[in-house]
Coordinates of C-alpha atoms in Angstrom, one line a residue:
Chain A
M1 CA 1.3 -4.1 9.0
K2 CA 0.6 -7.3 10.8
R3 CA 4.3 -8.0 11.0
L4 CA 4.8 -4.6 12.5
T5 CA 2.2 -5.2 15.2
T6 CA 3.5 -8.6 16.0
T7 CA 7.0 -7.3 16.3
T8 CA 5.8 -4.5 18.5
A9 CA 3.7 -6.8 20.6
I10 CA 6.6 -9.2 21.1
L11 CA 8.8 -6.2 21.9
A12 CA 6.3 -4.9 24.5
L13 CA 6.2 -8.3 26.2
A14 CA 10.0 -8.6 26.2
A15 CA 10.7 -5.0 27.0
G16 CA 11.1 -5.6 30.8
A17 CA 13.1 -8.8 30.6
A18 CA 15.4 -8.7 27.6
A19 CA 16.8 -5.5 26.0
A20 CA 20.3 -6.5 27.2
E21 CA 21.3 -6.5 23.6
G22 CA 19.2 -3.5 22.9
E23 CA 17.2 -2.9 19.8
L24 CA 17.5 -2.3 16.1
R25 CA 15.3 0.2 14.3
V26 CA 14.7 -0.6 10.7
Y27 CA 13.0 1.8 8.2
H28 CA 11.8 -0.4 5.4
W29 CA 9.6 -0.8 2.3
F30 CA 6.2 -2.6 2.6
E31 CA 6.0 -6.4 2.0
Y32 CA 9.7 -6.8 1.7
M33 CA 11.2 -8.8 4.6
P34 CA 9.8 -12.2 5.7
Q35 CA 9.0 -12.4 9.4
E36 CA 10.9 -15.7 9.7
L37 CA 14.1 -13.8 8.9
V38 CA 13.4 -11.2 11.5
D39 CA 12.7 -13.9 14.0
K40 CA 16.0 -15.7 13.1
F41 CA 18.0 -12.5 13.6
E42 CA 16.3 -11.8 16.9
A43 CA 17.0 -15.4 18.1
E44 CA 20.6 -15.3 17.0
T45 CA 21.5 -12.0 18.5
G46 CA 18.9 -11.2 21.2
I47 CA 18.4 -7.9 19.6
D48 CA 14.8 -6.6 19.3
V49 CA 13.9 -5.5 15.8
I50 CA 11.4 -2.7 15.3
I51 CA 10.2 -2.0 11.7
D52 CA 8.5 1.0 10.3
T53 CA 7.5 1.1 6.6
Y54 CA 7.4 3.7 3.8
D55 CA 6.1 3.4 0.2
S56 CA 8.6 5.3 -1.9
N57 CA 12.2 6.5 -1.9
E58 CA 11.0 10.0 -1.7
A59 CA 8.8 9.4 1.3
L60 CA 11.8 7.9 3.1
L61 CA 13.9 11.0 2.3
A62 CA 11.1 13.3 3.3
S63 CA 10.6 11.6 6.6
L64 CA 14.3 11.6 7.5
K65 CA 14.6 15.2 6.6
A66 CA 11.6 16.1 8.5
G67 CA 13.2 14.9 11.7
T68 CA 13.2 11.2 12.0
L69 CA 16.9 11.0 11.4
G70 CA 18.3 9.7 14.6
S71 CA 15.4 7.4 15.3
Y72 CA 16.4 4.7 12.8
D73 CA 19.6 2.6 12.4
V74 CA 19.1 1.3 8.9
A75 CA 16.9 2.0 5.9
V76 CA 16.6 0.4 2.5
P77 CA 16.7 3.1 -0.2
G78 CA 17.0 2.4 -3.9
D79 CA 20.1 3.0 -5.9
Y80 CA 19.6 6.7 -6.9
M81 CA 18.3 7.5 -3.4
V82 CA 21.5 6.1 -1.9
A83 CA 23.4 8.7 -3.9
I84 CA 21.0 11.5 -2.9
M85 CA 21.0 10.5 0.8
A86 CA 24.8 10.4 0.8
G87 CA 24.8 13.9 -0.8
E88 CA 22.4 15.1 1.9
G89 CA 24.7 13.8 4.6
L90 CA 22.1 11.3 5.9
L91 CA 24.4 8.3 5.7
D92 CA 27.2 7.1 8.0
T93 CA 30.3 5.5 6.7
F94 CA 31.6 2.0 7.5
E95 CA 35.0 1.8 9.1
E96 CA 37.6 -0.3 7.4
G97 CA 37.0 -4.0 8.2
E98 CA 33.9 -3.2 10.2
L99 CA 31.7 -5.5 8.1
T100 CA 33.0 -9.0 8.5
N101 CA 31.1 -10.4 5.5
K102 CA 31.6 -7.5 3.1
A103 CA 33.6 -9.8 0.8
N104 CA 30.4 -11.7 0.1
I105 CA 29.1 -8.8 -2.1
E106 CA 29.2 -9.8 -5.7
D107 CA 31.9 -8.1 -7.7
Q108 CA 29.4 -6.4 -10.1
W109 CA 27.8 -4.7 -7.1
L110 CA 30.9 -3.9 -5.1
N111 CA 31.7 -0.8 -7.0
A112 CA 28.1 0.4 -7.6
P113 CA 27.9 3.7 -9.3
F114 CA 25.7 5.1 -6.5
D115 CA 28.1 4.0 -3.7
A116 CA 31.6 3.5 -5.0
G117 CA 33.5 1.0 -2.8
R118 CA 30.4 0.3 -0.8
V119 CA 31.2 2.6 2.1
H120 CA 27.6 3.4 3.2
S121 CA 25.5 0.5 1.9
I122 CA 25.2 -3.2 1.2
P123 CA 23.0 -4.8 -1.5
Y124 CA 19.6 -5.9 -0.4
Q125 CA 17.8 -7.0 -3.6
W126 CA 17.8 -5.9 -7.1
G127 CA 15.3 -6.2 -9.9
S128 CA 13.6 -4.3 -12.6
T129 CA 10.6 -2.0 -13.2
S130 CA 8.7 -2.4 -16.4
V131 CA 5.1 -3.3 -17.4
S132 CA 2.8 -6.2 -16.9
V133 CA -0.3 -7.0 -18.9
N134 CA -3.2 -9.2 -18.2
R135 CA -3.2 -11.9 -20.9
D136 CA -6.9 -12.6 -20.6
I137 CA -7.6 -9.0 -21.7
Y138 CA -4.6 -8.2 -24.0
T139 CA -3.5 -10.9 -26.4
G140 CA -1.5 -8.8 -28.8
D141 CA 2.2 -9.4 -29.2
T142 CA 3.5 -5.9 -28.5
N143 CA 6.6 -5.9 -26.4
S144 CA 6.9 -2.1 -26.2
L145 CA 6.5 0.5 -23.5
S146 CA 3.7 1.7 -25.8
L147 CA 1.5 -0.6 -23.8
I148 CA 1.2 2.1 -21.3
F149 CA 2.4 5.2 -23.1
D150 CA 0.3 4.7 -26.2
P151 CA -2.0 1.9 -25.1
P152 CA -4.0 -0.4 -27.4
E153 CA -7.8 0.0 -27.2
E154 CA -8.4 -2.9 -24.8
L155 CA -6.0 -1.5 -22.2
K156 CA -7.2 2.1 -22.3
G157 CA -8.6 3.3 -19.0
R158 CA -7.4 0.2 -17.2
I159 CA -3.8 1.0 -16.5
N160 CA -2.1 1.5 -13.1
V161 CA 1.1 3.5 -13.0
L162 CA 3.5 3.5 -10.1
D163 CA 3.1 6.7 -7.9
S164 CA 6.8 7.3 -8.3
Q165 CA 8.0 10.2 -10.3
G166 CA 11.5 8.8 -10.8
E167 CA 10.3 5.6 -12.4
V168 CA 7.6 7.2 -14.6
M169 CA 10.0 9.8 -15.9
A170 CA 12.8 7.2 -16.5
L171 CA 10.5 4.8 -18.4
A172 CA 8.9 7.7 -20.4
S173 CA 12.4 8.9 -21.4
I174 CA 13.4 5.3 -22.4
Y175 CA 10.2 5.1 -24.5
L176 CA 11.0 8.4 -26.2
G177 CA 14.6 7.4 -26.7
I178 CA 15.8 10.6 -24.9
P179 CA 18.5 10.6 -22.2
Q180 CA 17.3 10.6 -18.6
C181 CA 17.5 14.0 -17.0
S182 CA 17.7 15.6 -20.4
Q183 CA 18.1 19.4 -20.3
D184 CA 17.1 19.8 -23.9
R185 CA 14.0 21.9 -24.0
D186 CA 12.4 20.2 -27.0
Q187 CA 13.0 16.8 -25.4
L188 CA 11.5 18.0 -22.1
R189 CA 8.5 19.4 -24.0
A190 CA 8.1 16.1 -25.8
L191 CA 8.2 14.3 -22.4
D192 CA 5.5 16.6 -21.0
E193 CA 3.3 16.0 -24.1
L194 CA 3.8 12.3 -24.0
L195 CA 2.7 12.0 -20.3
Q196 CA -0.2 14.4 -20.7
T197 CA -1.6 12.3 -23.6
A198 CA -0.8 9.0 -22.0
S199 CA -2.3 9.8 -18.6
A200 CA -5.7 10.2 -20.2
H201 CA -5.7 6.4 -20.6
W202 CA -4.5 5.7 -17.1
A203 CA -6.9 4.6 -14.3
S204 CA -4.8 5.1 -11.2
F205 CA -1.5 6.0 -9.7
G206 CA -0.3 3.6 -6.9
S207 CA 2.8 1.7 -5.9
D208 CA 1.7 -0.4 -3.0
I209 CA -1.5 -1.3 -4.9
A210 CA 0.4 -2.3 -8.0
K211 CA 0.1 -6.0 -7.5
D212 CA -3.4 -6.0 -6.0
V213 CA -5.0 -4.1 -8.9
L214 CA -3.7 -6.7 -11.3
V215 CA -4.9 -9.6 -9.2
S216 CA -8.3 -8.1 -8.6
G217 CA -8.8 -7.1 -12.2
D218 CA -9.1 -3.4 -11.4
A219 CA -6.3 -2.9 -13.9
A220 CA -5.5 -4.8 -17.1
A221 CA -2.0 -3.5 -17.3
G222 CA 0.4 -1.7 -15.0
M223 CA 3.8 -0.4 -14.4
I224 CA 5.3 -2.8 -11.8
Y225 CA 8.4 -4.3 -10.2
N226 CA 9.4 -7.7 -11.6
G227 CA 9.1 -9.6 -8.3
F228 CA 5.8 -7.9 -7.5
S229 CA 4.5 -9.1 -10.9
A230 CA 5.7 -12.6 -10.1
K231 CA 3.7 -12.5 -6.9
A232 CA 0.6 -11.4 -8.8
R233 CA 1.1 -14.4 -11.2
E234 CA 1.4 -16.7 -8.1
E235 CA -1.8 -15.3 -6.7
G236 CA -3.6 -16.4 -9.8
A237 CA -3.6 -13.4 -12.2
N238 CA -2.8 -14.3 -15.8
V239 CA -0.2 -11.5 -16.0
E240 CA 2.9 -11.4 -18.1
Y241 CA 5.9 -9.2 -17.2
I242 CA 7.2 -7.6 -20.3
Y243 CA 10.8 -6.8 -21.0
P244 CA 10.3 -4.0 -23.5
D245 CA 12.1 -3.4 -26.8
E246 CA 13.1 0.1 -25.7
G247 CA 14.6 -1.0 -22.4
Y248 CA 13.5 -0.9 -18.8
V249 CA 14.6 0.4 -15.4
V250 CA 17.0 -1.6 -13.2
W251 CA 17.1 -0.9 -9.6
M252 CA 18.9 -2.1 -6.5
D253 CA 17.7 -1.6 -3.0
N254 CA 20.4 -1.3 -0.4
V255 CA 20.6 -1.4 3.3
V256 CA 22.3 1.8 4.4
L257 CA 23.8 2.8 7.7
L258 CA 22.0 6.0 8.8
E259 CA 23.8 9.0 10.3
Q260 CA 23.1 9.3 14.0
A261 CA 22.0 5.7 14.3
P262 CA 21.0 5.1 17.9
N263 CA 22.2 1.5 17.7
R264 CA 25.1 1.6 15.3
E265 CA 26.7 -1.7 16.5
N266 CA 23.4 -3.6 16.1
A267 CA 23.0 -2.1 12.6
I268 CA 26.4 -3.5 11.6
R269 CA 25.4 -6.9 13.0
F270 CA 22.2 -6.8 11.0
M271 CA 24.1 -6.0 7.9
D272 CA 26.6 -8.8 8.5
F273 CA 23.6 -11.1 9.0
L274 CA 22.1 -10.0 5.7
L275 CA 25.4 -10.5 3.9
Q276 CA 25.3 -14.2 4.7
P277 CA 24.0 -16.0 1.6
E278 CA 21.5 -18.2 3.4
N279 CA 19.9 -15.2 5.1
I280 CA 19.6 -12.9 2.1
A281 CA 18.3 -15.8 0.1
Q282 CA 15.2 -15.9 2.3
V283 CA 14.4 -12.3 1.3
T284 CA 14.9 -13.3 -2.4
N285 CA 12.5 -16.3 -2.0
Y286 CA 9.9 -14.1 -0.3
A287 CA 10.1 -11.0 -2.6
Q288 CA 11.1 -12.9 -5.8
Y289 CA 13.9 -10.5 -6.8
A290 CA 17.6 -11.3 -6.8
A291 CA 20.3 -10.9 -4.2
G292 CA 23.7 -9.3 -4.9
I293 CA 25.5 -11.7 -2.6
T294 CA 27.8 -14.5 -3.7
G295 CA 26.5 -17.9 -3.0
A296 CA 22.9 -16.8 -2.4
A297 CA 21.7 -18.7 -5.5
E298 CA 22.4 -22.0 -3.7
F299 CA 19.6 -21.2 -1.2
T300 CA 17.0 -19.6 -3.5
E301 CA 14.1 -21.5 -4.9
E302 CA 14.9 -23.1 -8.3
A303 CA 11.8 -21.6 -10.0
L304 CA 13.3 -18.2 -9.4
A305 CA 16.3 -18.9 -11.6
T306 CA 14.1 -19.6 -14.6
S307 CA 11.1 -17.4 -13.8
P308 CA 10.0 -15.2 -16.7
E309 CA 10.1 -12.1 -14.4
N310 CA 13.8 -12.7 -13.6
N311 CA 15.0 -13.4 -17.1
P312 CA 14.9 -10.7 -19.8
R313 CA 13.8 -12.1 -23.1
E314 CA 16.1 -12.2 -26.1
G315 CA 15.9 -8.9 -27.9
A316 CA 14.8 -6.8 -25.0
G317 CA 16.3 -3.4 -24.6
P318 CA 18.9 -2.6 -22.0
G319 CA 18.1 -2.2 -18.3
V320 CA 19.3 1.1 -16.9
F321 CA 19.5 2.7 -13.5
I322 CA 17.5 5.8 -12.7
E323 CA 19.7 8.9 -12.8
V324 CA 19.8 11.7 -10.3
C325 CA 18.8 14.9 -12.1
D326 CA 20.1 18.4 -11.3
Q327 CA 17.8 20.9 -9.6
A328 CA 16.8 22.7 -12.8
T329 CA 15.7 19.5 -14.6
Q330 CA 14.1 18.2 -11.4
E331 CA 12.0 21.3 -11.1
V332 CA 10.7 20.8 -14.7
Y333 CA 10.0 17.2 -13.8
D334 CA 8.0 18.4 -10.7
Q335 CA 6.0 20.7 -12.9
I336 CA 5.2 18.0 -15.4
W337 CA 4.2 15.7 -12.6
T338 CA 1.8 18.2 -11.0
R339 CA 0.2 19.0 -14.3
L340 CA -0.3 15.3 -14.8
R341 CA -2.4 15.2 -11.6
S342 CA -4.3 18.5 -11.8
Chain B
M1 CA -30.1 23.9 31.2
A2 CA -32.5 25.6 33.6
A3 CA -31.4 23.4 36.5
G4 CA -27.8 24.3 35.9
T5 CA -28.3 28.1 36.0
G6 CA -29.2 28.1 39.7
S7 CA -26.1 26.5 41.0
G8 CA -23.9 28.1 38.4
R9 CA -23.1 31.2 40.4
T10 CA -21.9 29.3 43.4
V11 CA -19.8 27.0 41.3
S12 CA -18.2 29.8 39.5
A13 CA -17.6 31.7 42.7
T14 CA -15.9 28.7 44.2
F15 CA -13.5 28.3 41.2
R16 CA -12.9 32.0 40.5
P17 CA -9.6 32.3 42.4
I18 CA -8.1 29.4 40.5
R19 CA -9.9 29.9 37.2
G20 CA -6.7 30.8 35.4
W21 CA -5.0 27.6 36.4
L22 CA -8.0 25.5 35.4
L23 CA -7.9 26.9 32.0
L24 CA -4.2 26.3 31.7
P25 CA -4.5 22.8 30.2
S26 CA -6.9 24.0 27.5
W27 CA -4.6 26.9 26.6
A28 CA -1.6 24.7 26.6
I29 CA -3.2 22.1 24.3
I30 CA -4.6 24.8 22.0
G31 CA -1.3 26.6 21.9
F32 CA 0.9 23.5 21.5
F33 CA -1.3 21.6 19.0
M34 CA -2.9 24.5 17.1
V35 CA -1.3 27.9 17.4
I36 CA 2.3 26.9 17.2
P37 CA 1.9 24.5 14.2
V38 CA -0.2 27.0 12.3
L39 CA 2.3 29.8 13.0
L40 CA 5.1 27.4 11.9
M41 CA 3.2 26.7 8.6
L42 CA 2.7 30.4 8.1
V43 CA 6.4 31.2 8.5
Y44 CA 7.4 28.2 6.3
S45 CA 5.1 29.4 3.5
F46 CA 7.2 32.6 3.3
L47 CA 10.6 30.8 3.2
T48 CA 12.8 29.7 0.4
K49 CA 12.5 26.0 -0.5
E50 CA 15.5 23.7 -0.2
F51 CA 16.0 21.3 -3.0
R52 CA 14.7 17.8 -2.0
G53 CA 12.7 19.0 1.0
G54 CA 13.5 21.5 3.8
V55 CA 13.6 25.3 3.9
I56 CA 16.3 27.9 3.7
W57 CA 15.7 30.8 6.0
E58 CA 15.4 33.5 3.4
P59 CA 12.0 35.2 3.1
T60 CA 10.3 35.0 -0.3
L61 CA 6.8 35.0 -1.8
A62 CA 7.8 32.3 -4.2
A63 CA 5.4 29.7 -2.9
Y64 CA 2.3 32.0 -3.3
D65 CA 3.7 33.1 -6.7
Q66 CA 3.9 29.5 -7.8
F67 CA 0.3 29.0 -6.7
L68 CA -1.0 31.9 -8.7
F69 CA 1.3 32.3 -11.7
D70 CA 2.3 30.0 -14.5
R71 CA 5.7 30.8 -16.0
G72 CA 5.9 27.9 -18.4
L73 CA 7.7 24.6 -18.2
F74 CA 11.1 26.3 -17.8
G75 CA 10.0 29.3 -15.7
D76 CA 11.1 32.0 -18.0
E77 CA 7.9 32.9 -19.9
P78 CA 5.8 35.9 -19.0
P79 CA 3.5 35.0 -16.2
T80 CA -0.1 33.9 -16.8
I81 CA -2.7 32.6 -14.4
E82 CA -1.8 29.2 -13.1
W83 CA -4.8 27.0 -13.5
A84 CA -3.4 23.7 -12.2
Y85 CA -3.8 24.5 -8.5
I86 CA -7.0 26.5 -9.0
T87 CA -8.4 23.4 -10.8
I88 CA -7.4 21.3 -7.8
F89 CA -9.0 23.7 -5.4
I90 CA -12.2 23.9 -7.4
R91 CA -12.4 20.2 -7.7
S92 CA -12.0 19.8 -3.9
I93 CA -14.7 22.4 -3.2
L94 CA -17.1 20.7 -5.6
Q95 CA -16.4 17.3 -4.1
A96 CA -16.8 18.7 -0.6
T97 CA -20.0 20.5 -1.5
G98 CA -21.4 17.4 -3.2
A99 CA -20.5 15.3 -0.2
T100 CA -22.2 17.8 2.1
L101 CA -25.4 17.9 0.1
L102 CA -25.5 14.2 -0.2
C103 CA -25.0 13.8 3.6
L104 CA -27.7 16.4 4.2
L105 CA -30.1 14.7 1.8
I106 CA -29.7 11.3 3.6
G107 CA -28.7 12.7 7.0
F108 CA -31.7 15.0 7.7
P109 CA -34.4 12.3 7.2
T110 CA -32.3 9.8 9.2
A111 CA -31.9 12.3 12.1
F112 CA -35.6 13.1 11.9
F113 CA -36.5 9.4 11.9
I114 CA -34.3 8.7 15.0
A115 CA -35.5 11.7 16.9
T116 CA -39.1 10.7 16.4
R117 CA -38.7 7.2 17.7
P118 CA -39.8 6.4 21.3
A119 CA -37.2 7.7 23.7
H120 CA -36.0 4.3 24.8
T121 CA -35.1 3.1 21.3
R122 CA -33.3 6.2 20.2
A123 CA -30.1 5.2 21.9
I124 CA -30.1 2.0 19.9
W125 CA -30.6 3.8 16.6
L126 CA -27.7 6.2 17.4
F127 CA -25.6 3.3 18.4
L128 CA -26.3 1.6 15.0
I129 CA -25.2 4.8 13.3
T130 CA -21.9 4.8 15.1
I131 CA -21.0 1.1 14.7
P132 CA -19.1 1.4 11.4
Y133 CA -17.1 4.2 12.9
W134 CA -15.4 1.9 15.4
V135 CA -13.3 0.8 12.5
N136 CA -10.5 2.9 11.2
L137 CA -11.2 5.3 8.3
L138 CA -8.5 3.7 6.2
I139 CA -10.1 0.2 6.5
R140 CA -13.5 1.5 5.8
T141 CA -12.3 3.3 2.7
V142 CA -10.5 0.2 1.4
S143 CA -13.7 -1.8 2.1
V144 CA -15.7 0.6 -0.1
R145 CA -13.0 0.1 -2.8
F146 CA -13.5 -3.7 -2.5
L147 CA -17.3 -3.3 -2.7
I148 CA -17.5 -1.1 -5.8
R149 CA -14.6 -2.5 -7.9
D150 CA -15.4 -4.0 -11.2
N151 CA -15.1 -7.6 -9.9
G152 CA -16.6 -6.7 -6.6
P153 CA -19.8 -7.8 -4.9
L154 CA -21.9 -4.8 -6.1
N155 CA -21.1 -5.4 -9.8
D156 CA -21.4 -9.1 -9.4
F157 CA -24.8 -8.6 -7.9
L158 CA -26.0 -6.3 -10.6
L159 CA -24.6 -8.5 -13.3
A160 CA -26.3 -11.6 -11.8
L161 CA -29.6 -9.8 -11.7
G162 CA -29.1 -8.8 -15.3
L163 CA -29.6 -5.1 -14.5
V164 CA -26.4 -4.3 -16.3
D165 CA -24.5 -6.2 -18.9
Q166 CA -21.0 -4.9 -17.9
P167 CA -19.5 -3.6 -14.7
L168 CA -20.4 -0.1 -13.9
G169 CA -16.8 1.1 -13.8
L170 CA -17.3 3.0 -10.6
I171 CA -13.8 2.7 -9.2
N172 CA -11.3 5.4 -9.9
T173 CA -13.9 8.0 -10.7
N174 CA -15.0 11.3 -9.1
F175 CA -18.2 9.6 -8.2
A176 CA -16.3 7.0 -6.2
V177 CA -14.6 9.7 -4.3
Q178 CA -17.9 11.4 -3.6
L179 CA -19.3 8.1 -2.3
G180 CA -16.3 7.6 -0.1
L181 CA -16.5 11.1 1.4
F182 CA -20.3 10.8 1.9
Y183 CA -19.8 7.5 3.7
S184 CA -16.9 8.7 5.8
Y185 CA -18.6 11.8 7.2
L186 CA -22.4 10.9 7.3
P187 CA -22.6 10.7 11.1
F188 CA -21.1 14.2 11.4
M189 CA -24.3 15.3 9.7
V190 CA -26.8 13.0 11.4
L191 CA -25.7 13.7 15.0
P192 CA -25.9 17.5 15.2
I193 CA -29.2 17.5 13.3
Y194 CA -30.5 14.8 15.6
A195 CA -29.6 16.9 18.6
A196 CA -31.5 19.8 17.1
V197 CA -34.6 17.8 16.1
E198 CA -34.7 16.1 19.5
R199 CA -35.2 19.4 21.1
Y200 CA -37.9 20.4 18.6
N201 CA -41.3 20.7 20.1
F202 CA -43.7 18.8 17.8
A203 CA -46.6 20.8 19.2
F204 CA -45.6 23.5 16.8
S205 CA -46.2 21.2 13.9
E206 CA -49.5 20.1 15.3
A207 CA -50.6 23.7 15.8
A208 CA -49.6 24.6 12.2
S209 CA -51.4 21.5 10.9
D210 CA -54.5 22.6 12.8
L211 CA -54.2 25.9 11.0
Y212 CA -54.3 24.0 7.7
A213 CA -50.6 24.4 6.9
P214 CA -49.6 21.8 4.3
K215 CA -46.8 19.4 5.4
W216 CA -44.3 21.0 3.0
T217 CA -44.9 24.5 4.5
I218 CA -44.6 23.1 8.1
L219 CA -41.2 21.7 7.1
R220 CA -40.1 24.8 5.4
R221 CA -41.4 27.5 7.6
I222 CA -41.2 25.9 11.1
V223 CA -39.1 22.7 11.3
I224 CA -36.1 23.8 9.2
P225 CA -35.7 27.3 10.8
V226 CA -35.8 25.7 14.2
V227 CA -33.3 23.0 13.6
K228 CA -31.1 25.2 11.3
P229 CA -28.2 25.5 13.8
G230 CA -28.0 21.7 13.7
I231 CA -28.0 21.6 9.9
I232 CA -25.4 24.3 9.7
A233 CA -23.2 22.6 12.2
G234 CA -23.6 19.3 10.3
C235 CA -22.7 20.9 7.0
I236 CA -19.6 22.5 8.5
L237 CA -18.5 19.2 10.1
V238 CA -18.8 17.4 6.8
F239 CA -17.6 20.1 4.4
V240 CA -14.4 21.0 6.3
P241 CA -12.8 17.5 6.6
S242 CA -14.0 16.6 3.0
L243 CA -12.1 19.6 1.7
G244 CA -8.8 18.3 3.0
A245 CA -9.5 14.6 2.5
F246 CA -6.8 12.6 0.8
L247 CA -7.7 9.0 1.7
A248 CA -10.8 8.8 -0.5
P249 CA -9.2 10.5 -3.5
D250 CA -6.2 8.2 -3.1
L251 CA -8.0 4.9 -2.7
L252 CA -11.2 5.4 -4.5
G253 CA -10.2 8.0 -7.1
G254 CA -7.0 6.1 -7.9
A255 CA -4.9 9.1 -6.9
K256 CA -5.1 10.1 -10.5
T257 CA -6.2 13.7 -9.9
Y258 CA -5.2 15.5 -6.8
M259 CA -7.5 17.1 -4.3
I260 CA -6.1 19.8 -2.0
G261 CA -5.2 17.2 0.7
S262 CA -3.2 15.1 -1.8
L263 CA -1.5 18.1 -3.3
I264 CA -0.3 19.2 0.2
E265 CA 0.7 15.6 1.1
E266 CA 2.8 15.4 -2.1
Q267 CA 4.8 18.5 -1.2
F268 CA 5.9 17.0 2.1
K269 CA 6.0 13.3 1.5
G270 CA 6.2 12.8 -2.3
N271 CA 8.5 13.6 -5.1
A272 CA 8.2 17.4 -5.1
G273 CA 9.6 18.0 -1.6
N274 CA 8.5 21.6 -1.7
W275 CA 7.7 22.5 1.9
P276 CA 7.1 26.2 1.5
F277 CA 4.6 25.5 -1.3
G278 CA 2.9 22.8 0.8
A279 CA 2.7 25.3 3.7
A280 CA 1.3 28.0 1.4
A281 CA -1.4 25.6 0.0
S282 CA -2.3 24.8 3.6
M283 CA -2.6 28.4 4.5
I284 CA -4.8 29.1 1.5
L285 CA -7.0 26.1 2.5
L286 CA -7.1 27.3 6.1
S287 CA -8.2 30.8 5.0
M288 CA -11.0 29.3 2.9
V289 CA -12.2 27.3 5.8
L290 CA -12.0 30.4 8.0
V291 CA -14.1 32.4 5.5
V292 CA -16.8 29.7 5.6
L293 CA -16.8 29.7 9.4
L294 CA -16.9 33.5 9.6
F295 CA -20.0 33.6 7.4
Y296 CA -21.5 31.0 9.8
A297 CA -20.6 33.0 12.8
R298 CA -22.0 36.2 11.3
G299 CA -25.2 34.5 10.4
Q300 CA -25.5 33.1 13.9
S301 CA -24.8 36.5 15.6
R302 CA -27.3 38.2 13.4
E303 CA -30.0 35.7 14.3
G304 CA -29.0 36.1 18.0
A305 CA -29.5 39.9 17.7

């Protein structure tokens, strides 16, 4: 928020004088881009950057569909949301050779399943979603998603869960060993039952608070993103990020070019800027995830390479992307989700 | 009041020719910010939902059907009453009622206290009441969260005094939501009651007292009936926003169970993306508020007659 206001204030001051290079309107997650990097981009290009934030992929989609499409140039949706947004016609396509630094994208991310050939998006950061526990409170040696879905006594009633249906459903499916977006009725019933039972032990739903509740001690365990958990540890909480036996969610956030972008050219310059390893590495150092850009590792802090949050332990289950469900399954998910909260 | 009546006629005569134009801004604002959005909601609530947000322009009662009937997880069982949303509405009504009663309990004596201070200090008391409200509601709600959390100052204090041997566990409970609503809307109760009590002529109380009426009777038979419009106005001002609140349930209740406000928010901003259902829930909420206000208006007019 503070960042937003500073940027706006600077913009207001500069509005009369500068603006020759125009502006760039970024729709972004909370706590996800260091101010120094924004400053650097502004200094290099003379473009004014304006940032608004959202707190879930779904909120981003809802806002764009409710009429903000055309007011932003770029946004940063997660993997499955890139596919959904492309399907909804919300994304513009790069022209051949338009992105000078496109070759810097790591091979493994160049043909991402959610954007084949990278025609709408470039990698921003990637990481995982799993569970963290406070080691002062829970000392057991369970490395299972049962920590939140069938919690031990000391964690009951002290669990925060991300307020993100996609992540909760995916992790619950992984825990049950059923495929994501399963259409099998017995499996869906089992999923419903699991979540109804488990949620009795949950204290809160929240994504932006996920780190804070672990640091403050409001929660003793929580579903969380790996980098966010690393930050919680840095802020003094004795938390351990668990790579579960059953597996975990892997995600990649991507900078996408929005349809009807008012400053398309600046958006391309911004993306080229983020495709430079030394720039994207600044985001990595700030958010503690990983960049999908060749050469970024040279500029990232050494501790990140060996941090427990960034390195799955031996014997952990596989990391999987969240899948996009068809309408019928999604409607069942929506019902389960509402029942969970009623 | 009396002073205004004399000059009223001339003023209204002066403005009569252009009265329509003078009202135009009000009508424009009411029309643009109230009538059109509400009509839009009404129309949307009868449209078909588009997958992942948005509407398809085909009329249907599906949204209201979803609110009332449960057709099982897969939508093909015979319909039974859907309790999920009714539960959410009942929870919201209970929370709002609780917050209103709590505000009344604290607000009435506070208003009375202020109104009975010497005239020149009343402004200071009122000023003190409003100070916290210079800060944004979100910040105040987060602050309450910080205060009552398990490792927060309130629990630290109680633990240090030895009054409790473990934190109270207030955060993420219905009680915390209640506290948040009470704190958010207390001035809305104090101010109208104050306005009513300030106009109350205390000679009535003295007269009743001279006639040996006990204090309780004076309060019940004289004071409360006279300041009743203030009390009712305060109750409405607290009840209505509490009913649709979503900040307190989110930040203090842990967003674990929905209130009406969070249910509606979820339809537009969250995973569900079901705009017609969100619109329908809003219309049902609006109707409930209207019913409350109608009862109030009927009561008022009966008293007036």
